[in-house]
Amino acid sequence: MHVTLKEGRERTVLAEHPWIFSGGIDRRKSDAASIGVVDVRDHEGRFLGRGFHNPKSQILVRMLTRDQEPVDKAFFINKIRAAVALRETLFDRRVTDSYRLVFAEGDGLPGLVVDRYGTVLVVQFQAAAADFFRETILDALMEVLSPSGIFERSDVGSRKADGLTGEPVGVRRGTVPEGPMEILEEGLRAVVNVHTGQKTGYFFDQRDNRVALRRYCKNAQVLNLFSYTGGFTVNALAGGAARVISVDRSAAALELGQATVLKNGFVSRNEDWMVMDAFDAIDSFTGAGERFNVVVLDPPAFAKGTESLERALKAYTKMNAAAIGLVAPGGYFLTASCSHHVTPELFSNMLHLAALRAGRPLQILEFRGAGPDHPQPIHFREGNYLKCVIARVL
Ligand code: SAH
């Protein structure tokens, strides 16, 4: 099977962009009809590479390779080895034994996410381009990494948009401990649950931002909003925080957070873990006139699509303005957004408006993103989703 691109549409493929939309394809010169691997040709019939064709997806073809190679177990083994080689450079296992091992398009494996939790791997087949090869990929992972077990957490919304039915979850290879597990991140322990946690169980993308927070926390009173399992909380404590209040609406997440703090030998009071809507918490702290030396604001993605972008930006602005108001003069504010649709530029603009609305000047100290275990092909801006700013609030 093959698809032939319209004239000029080869440019993105040559620039290693991994997606081809249906508008880029010359149907009269293409014979691809079903789901599967296709050759991709330019308008003159020259071979450009191989991709995964999925007529049920908006992204008609996801590129797999620029070479004339078979897409088989050896192919996946090579890609996984390359992904592993990067992580081996990045991490010393005595300090960090858990991280994102495969970041989909970022590692040349469209639709495939693999997170390493110590000796256990958690996989997500987010798109048909990965799901189609699921057994081959699982075998390849076993061969390259010999994990003690592989757990699948394909309960992700993106599958539906790709025409996949069901959200499979379960043990796929070996054994996976039931209940919470302990991992190591930048010298700190974290208690996680890959069965019941959000995403694959933990948010690895914020690791370096959590570490970055440490230096601002000496003797600080810290408020961590949308704390999940307390990743920022325990790093604030490691940085010398006097007290950290963590707010999340998930009681299960906060329970793991408190276990994490105790495992690391810090004290933890029950009242420092607030099962609460973060918006209500902001209102009630504001009403009580409370101020913190450090406020962390890491909400879930508000903008799920471009339609809701404007509404989402308004909500981000309002929430950021309110959170800035909770920072004591000279204190620090860490704010993040993981919405794909909010570009770094839009995020900066939002923060600008929020500071104006709060009537508090901000000094931007750090503009950060996801850690290097989330590599981004230069022409694939869609992969750049996490923004994180650390600012001083005057
Ligand atoms: N900062 C965390 C990740 C945050 S993920 C870390 O470093 O690991 C976003 C969190 O927001 C989730 O834990 C989710 O339970 C929580 N959440 C979503 N909506 C919320 C709301 N309205 N109020 C409080 N928490 C909320």
Short mmCIF file of C-alpha atoms and ligand atoms in Angstrom, two decimals, residues 198 202-203 206 210 224-232 247-250 253 276-279 296 298-300 302, ligand 1:
data_model
loop_
_atom_site.label_atom_id
_atom_site.label_comp_id
_atom_site.label_asym_id
_atom_site.label_seq_id
_atom_site.Cartn_x
_atom_site.Cartn_y
_atom_site.Cartn_z
CA GLN A 198 -3.86 9.39 37.08
CA TYR A 202 2.73 9.74 38.20
CA PHE A 203 3.62 12.98 36.38
CA GLN A 206 7.43 17.99 36.20
CA ARG A 210 10.04 20.10 41.22
CA ASN A 224 0.85 23.58 46.68
CA LEU A 225 -2.36 23.79 44.64
CA PHE A 226 -3.41 20.77 42.53
CA SER A 227 -0.75 18.81 44.38
CA TYR A 228 -1.68 15.29 43.20
CA THR A 229 0.66 12.93 45.12
CA GLY A 230 2.74 15.78 46.53
CA GLY A 231 5.64 15.82 44.06
CA PHE A 232 6.21 19.55 44.58
CA VAL A 247 -4.62 20.92 48.05
CA ASP A 248 -6.21 18.43 45.65
CA ARG A 249 -9.71 17.13 45.14
CA SER A 250 -8.46 13.54 45.02
CA ALA A 253 -3.71 11.20 45.66
CA MET A 276 -10.80 20.32 48.42
CA ASP A 277 -11.58 22.10 45.21
CA ALA A 278 -8.54 24.28 44.52
CA PHE A 279 -10.70 27.24 43.44
CA VAL A 296 2.66 26.37 43.36
CA ASP A 298 -0.21 23.15 38.55
CA PRO A 299 -3.77 22.64 37.31
CA PRO A 300 -4.96 19.96 34.88
CA PHE A 302 -8.23 23.39 30.91
N1 SAH B 1 1.59 18.89 40.50
C1 SAH B 1 1.31 17.47 40.40
C2 SAH B 1 0.45 17.11 39.20
C3 SAH B 1 -0.89 17.81 39.15
S1 SAH B 1 -2.04 17.02 38.11
C4 SAH B 1 2.60 16.69 40.40
O1 SAH B 1 3.68 17.30 40.41
O2 SAH B 1 2.58 15.46 40.40
C5 SAH B 1 -3.51 17.89 38.42
C6 SAH B 1 -4.20 17.55 39.72
O3 SAH B 1 -5.32 18.42 39.84
C7 SAH B 1 -4.77 16.15 39.85
O4 SAH B 1 -4.25 15.55 40.98
C8 SAH B 1 -6.30 16.34 40.04
O5 SAH B 1 -6.86 15.45 41.01
C9 SAH B 1 -6.36 17.74 40.54
N2 SAH B 1 -7.58 18.50 40.28
C10 SAH B 1 -8.25 18.63 39.13
N3 SAH B 1 -9.26 19.53 39.26
C11 SAH B 1 -9.20 19.99 40.53
C12 SAH B 1 -9.95 20.95 41.28
N4 SAH B 1 -10.94 21.63 40.72
N5 SAH B 1 -9.59 21.18 42.55
C13 SAH B 1 -8.56 20.51 43.12
N6 SAH B 1 -7.83 19.59 42.46
C14 SAH B 1 -8.13 19.34 41.19
#
